[in-house]
Tab-separated table of C-alpha atoms in Angstrom:
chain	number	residue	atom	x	y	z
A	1	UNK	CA	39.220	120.674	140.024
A	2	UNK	CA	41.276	117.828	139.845
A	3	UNK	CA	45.251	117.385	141.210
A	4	UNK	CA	47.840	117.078	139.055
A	5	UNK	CA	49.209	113.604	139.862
A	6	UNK	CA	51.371	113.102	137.238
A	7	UNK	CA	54.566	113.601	138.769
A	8	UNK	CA	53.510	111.417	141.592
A	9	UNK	CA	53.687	107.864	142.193
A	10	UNK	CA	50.906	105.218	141.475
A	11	UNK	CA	49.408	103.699	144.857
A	12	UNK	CA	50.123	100.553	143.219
A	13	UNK	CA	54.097	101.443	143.229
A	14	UNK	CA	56.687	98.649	144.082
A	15	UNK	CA	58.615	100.287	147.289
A	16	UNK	CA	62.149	98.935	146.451
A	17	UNK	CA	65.563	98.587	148.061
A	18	UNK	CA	68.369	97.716	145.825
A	19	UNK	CA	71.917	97.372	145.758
A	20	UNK	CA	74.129	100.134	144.995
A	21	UNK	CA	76.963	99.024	142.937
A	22	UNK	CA	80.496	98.913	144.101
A	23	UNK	CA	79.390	99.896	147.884
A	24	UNK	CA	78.053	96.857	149.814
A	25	UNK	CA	76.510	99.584	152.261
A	26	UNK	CA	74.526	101.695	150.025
A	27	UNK	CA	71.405	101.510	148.129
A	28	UNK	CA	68.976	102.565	145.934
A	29	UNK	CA	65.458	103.421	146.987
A	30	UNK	CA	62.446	103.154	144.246
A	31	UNK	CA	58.765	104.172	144.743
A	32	UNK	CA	57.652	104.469	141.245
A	33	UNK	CA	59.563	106.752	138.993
A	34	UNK	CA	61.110	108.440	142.174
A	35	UNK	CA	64.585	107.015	143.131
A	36	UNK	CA	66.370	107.972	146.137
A	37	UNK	CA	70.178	107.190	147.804
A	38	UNK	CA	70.222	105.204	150.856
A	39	UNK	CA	72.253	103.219	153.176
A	40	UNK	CA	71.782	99.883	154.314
A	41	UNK	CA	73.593	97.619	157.326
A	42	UNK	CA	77.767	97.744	156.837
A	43	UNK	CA	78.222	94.256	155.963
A	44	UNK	CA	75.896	94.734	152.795
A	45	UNK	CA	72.534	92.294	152.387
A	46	UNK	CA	71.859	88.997	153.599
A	47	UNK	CA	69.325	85.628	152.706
A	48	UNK	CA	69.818	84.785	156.382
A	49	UNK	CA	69.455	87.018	159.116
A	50	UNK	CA	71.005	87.253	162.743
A	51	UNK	CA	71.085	89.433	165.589
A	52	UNK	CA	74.138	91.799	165.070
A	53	UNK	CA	75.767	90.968	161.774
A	54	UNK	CA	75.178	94.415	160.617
A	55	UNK	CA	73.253	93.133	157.135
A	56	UNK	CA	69.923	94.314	155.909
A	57	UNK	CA	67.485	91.528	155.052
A	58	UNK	CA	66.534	90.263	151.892
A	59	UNK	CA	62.929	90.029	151.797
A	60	UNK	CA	59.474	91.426	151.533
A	61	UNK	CA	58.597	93.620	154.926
A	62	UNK	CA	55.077	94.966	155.589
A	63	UNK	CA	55.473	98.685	157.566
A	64	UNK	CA	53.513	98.771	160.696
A	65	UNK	CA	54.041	102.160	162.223
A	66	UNK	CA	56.193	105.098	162.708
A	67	UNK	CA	57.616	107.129	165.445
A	68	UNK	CA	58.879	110.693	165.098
A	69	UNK	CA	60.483	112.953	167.197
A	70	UNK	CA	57.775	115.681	167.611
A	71	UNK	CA	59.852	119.280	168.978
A	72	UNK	CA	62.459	118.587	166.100
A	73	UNK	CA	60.006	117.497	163.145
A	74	UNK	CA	57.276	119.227	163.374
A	75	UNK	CA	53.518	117.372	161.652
A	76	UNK	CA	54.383	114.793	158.893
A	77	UNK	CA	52.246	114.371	156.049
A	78	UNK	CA	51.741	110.385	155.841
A	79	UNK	CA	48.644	107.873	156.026
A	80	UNK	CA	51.094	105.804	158.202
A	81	UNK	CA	50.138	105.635	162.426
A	82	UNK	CA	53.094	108.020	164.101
A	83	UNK	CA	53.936	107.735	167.261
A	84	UNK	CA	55.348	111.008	169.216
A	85	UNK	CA	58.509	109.639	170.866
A	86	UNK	CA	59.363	110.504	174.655
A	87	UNK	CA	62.446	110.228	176.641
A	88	UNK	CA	61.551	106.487	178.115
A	89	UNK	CA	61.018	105.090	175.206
A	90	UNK	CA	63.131	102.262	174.177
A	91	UNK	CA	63.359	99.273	171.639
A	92	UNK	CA	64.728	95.442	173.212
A	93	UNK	CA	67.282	94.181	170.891
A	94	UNK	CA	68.371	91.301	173.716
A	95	UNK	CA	67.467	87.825	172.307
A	96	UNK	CA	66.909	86.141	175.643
A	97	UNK	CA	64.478	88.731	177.078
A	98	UNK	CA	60.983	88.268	176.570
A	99	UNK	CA	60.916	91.779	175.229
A	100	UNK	CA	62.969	90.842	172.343
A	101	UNK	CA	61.954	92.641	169.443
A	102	UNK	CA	59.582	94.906	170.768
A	103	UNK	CA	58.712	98.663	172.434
A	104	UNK	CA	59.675	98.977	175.659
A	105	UNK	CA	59.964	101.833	178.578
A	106	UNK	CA	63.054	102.954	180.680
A	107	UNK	CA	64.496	101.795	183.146
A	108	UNK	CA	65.125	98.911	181.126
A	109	UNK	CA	68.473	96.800	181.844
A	110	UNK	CA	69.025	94.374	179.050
A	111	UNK	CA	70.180	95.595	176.110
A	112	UNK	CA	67.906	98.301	174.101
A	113	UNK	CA	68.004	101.277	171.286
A	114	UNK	CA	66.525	104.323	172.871
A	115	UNK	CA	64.034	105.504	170.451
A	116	UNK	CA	64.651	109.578	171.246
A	117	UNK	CA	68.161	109.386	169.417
A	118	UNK	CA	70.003	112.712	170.378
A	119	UNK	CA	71.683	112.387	166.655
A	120	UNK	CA	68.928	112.572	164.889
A	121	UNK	CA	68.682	108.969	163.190
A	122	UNK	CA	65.373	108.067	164.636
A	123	UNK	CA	63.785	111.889	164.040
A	124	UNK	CA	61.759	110.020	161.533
A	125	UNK	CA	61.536	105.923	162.253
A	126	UNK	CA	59.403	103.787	160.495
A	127	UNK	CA	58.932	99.930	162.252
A	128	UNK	CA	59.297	97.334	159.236
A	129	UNK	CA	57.877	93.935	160.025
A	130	UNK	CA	60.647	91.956	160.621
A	131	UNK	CA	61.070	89.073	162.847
A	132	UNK	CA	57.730	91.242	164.977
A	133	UNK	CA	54.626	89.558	163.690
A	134	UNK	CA	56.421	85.789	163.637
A	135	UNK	CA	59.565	86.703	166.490
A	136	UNK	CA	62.040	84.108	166.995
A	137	UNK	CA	65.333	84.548	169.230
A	138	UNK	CA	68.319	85.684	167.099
A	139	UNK	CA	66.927	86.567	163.632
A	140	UNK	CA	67.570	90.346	164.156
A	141	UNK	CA	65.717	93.134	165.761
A	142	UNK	CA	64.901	97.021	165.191
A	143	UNK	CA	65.063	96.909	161.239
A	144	UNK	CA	63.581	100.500	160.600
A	145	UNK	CA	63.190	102.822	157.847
A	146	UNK	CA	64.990	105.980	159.703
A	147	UNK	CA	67.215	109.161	158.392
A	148	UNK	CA	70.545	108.776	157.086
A	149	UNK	CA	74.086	109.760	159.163
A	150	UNK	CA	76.199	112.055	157.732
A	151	UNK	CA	77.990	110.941	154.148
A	152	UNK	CA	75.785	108.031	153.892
A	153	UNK	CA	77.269	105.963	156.753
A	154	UNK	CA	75.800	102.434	156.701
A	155	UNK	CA	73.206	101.368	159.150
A	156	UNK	CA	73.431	98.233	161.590
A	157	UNK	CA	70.650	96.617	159.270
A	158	UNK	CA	67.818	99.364	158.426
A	159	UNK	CA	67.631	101.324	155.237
A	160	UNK	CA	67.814	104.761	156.150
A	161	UNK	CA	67.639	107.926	154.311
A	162	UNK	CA	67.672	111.608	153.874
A	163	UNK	CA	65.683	113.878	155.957
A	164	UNK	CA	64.301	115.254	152.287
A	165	UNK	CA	63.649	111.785	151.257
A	166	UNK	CA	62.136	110.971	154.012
A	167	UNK	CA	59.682	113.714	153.854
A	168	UNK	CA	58.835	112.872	149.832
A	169	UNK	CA	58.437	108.915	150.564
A	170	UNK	CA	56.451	109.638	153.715
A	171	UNK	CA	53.156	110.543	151.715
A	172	UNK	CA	52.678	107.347	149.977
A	173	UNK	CA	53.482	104.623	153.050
A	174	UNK	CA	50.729	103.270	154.861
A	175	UNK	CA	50.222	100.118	157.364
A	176	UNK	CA	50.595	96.899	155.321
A	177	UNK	CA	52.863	98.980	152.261
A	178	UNK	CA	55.579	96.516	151.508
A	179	UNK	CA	59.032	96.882	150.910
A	180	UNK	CA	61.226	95.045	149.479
A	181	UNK	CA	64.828	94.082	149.485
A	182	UNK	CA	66.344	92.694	146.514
């Protein structure tokens, strides 16, 4: 018997980020036909990317991987590698460390995100590909695909969205799926 796909997006879908209008901080999220409400870094978008202006870039990101936080999620239906998160786990967003960029454990002194948020933002947190593969010092770190703060508060770069969102989008991402931010 075969699935009724109609209502669901082409694997060949465009994953898109655009601008909301009149709210520099919000966006719109395409996959297909399916449109969703997001927010993006407080200071709006940017061509040019550095390490704590608060913008989301404007480009084309590969996903590489996801981490989700296991006790309060429960299984995820996605092709995408998840990674259970645990209470060491941390992300280096210090330029000068040699971590920069990149998973890292606890104890960890420079400066870091801890990956096991207790508000809930990195429940669901999908790694985007940028400044990872090619890293350089000061063009931005930790630019994830995660769940949305109450009222739609903008993001320190990411896109983030909805916890129901997250859950429809989640089925169609894969490593290598590009997004894009317009």
């Amino acid at each position: 018997m075969l699935k009724n796909t109609q209502n669901q997006p082409k694997p060949s879908a465009k994953l898109i980020v655009r601008a909301a209008p009149r709210h520099k901080s919000r966006a719109i999220v395409q996959l297909g036909h399916l449109t969703f409400q997001a927010a993006i870094g407080r200071n709006g978008r940017t061509a040019i990317k550095r390490e704590g202006d608060g913008k989301t870039p404007i480009t084309t990101m590969p996903m590489l991987y996801g981490f989700q936080r296991g006790e309060r999620i429960g299984a995820l239906k996605t092709p995408l590698a998840m990674y259970r998160t645990r209470a060491n786990m941390l992300w280096c967003d210090a330029p000068t460390d040699p971590n920069y960029n990149r998973p890292t454990k606890a104890p960890f002194k420079p400066s870091h995100e801890e990956l096991q948020r207790q508000d809930g933002l990195y429940d669901v947190c999908l790694v985007l590909d940028w400044n990872i593969t090619s890293r350089r010092r000061n063009l931005g770190s930790a630019i994830f695909m995660h769940m949305i703060r109450p009222d739609y508060e903008p993001t320190a770069g990411c896109v983030a969205l909805h916890p129901r969102d997250m859950r429809r989008i989640l089925p169609f991402l894969r490593k290598g799926r590009k997004i894009t931010v317009l």
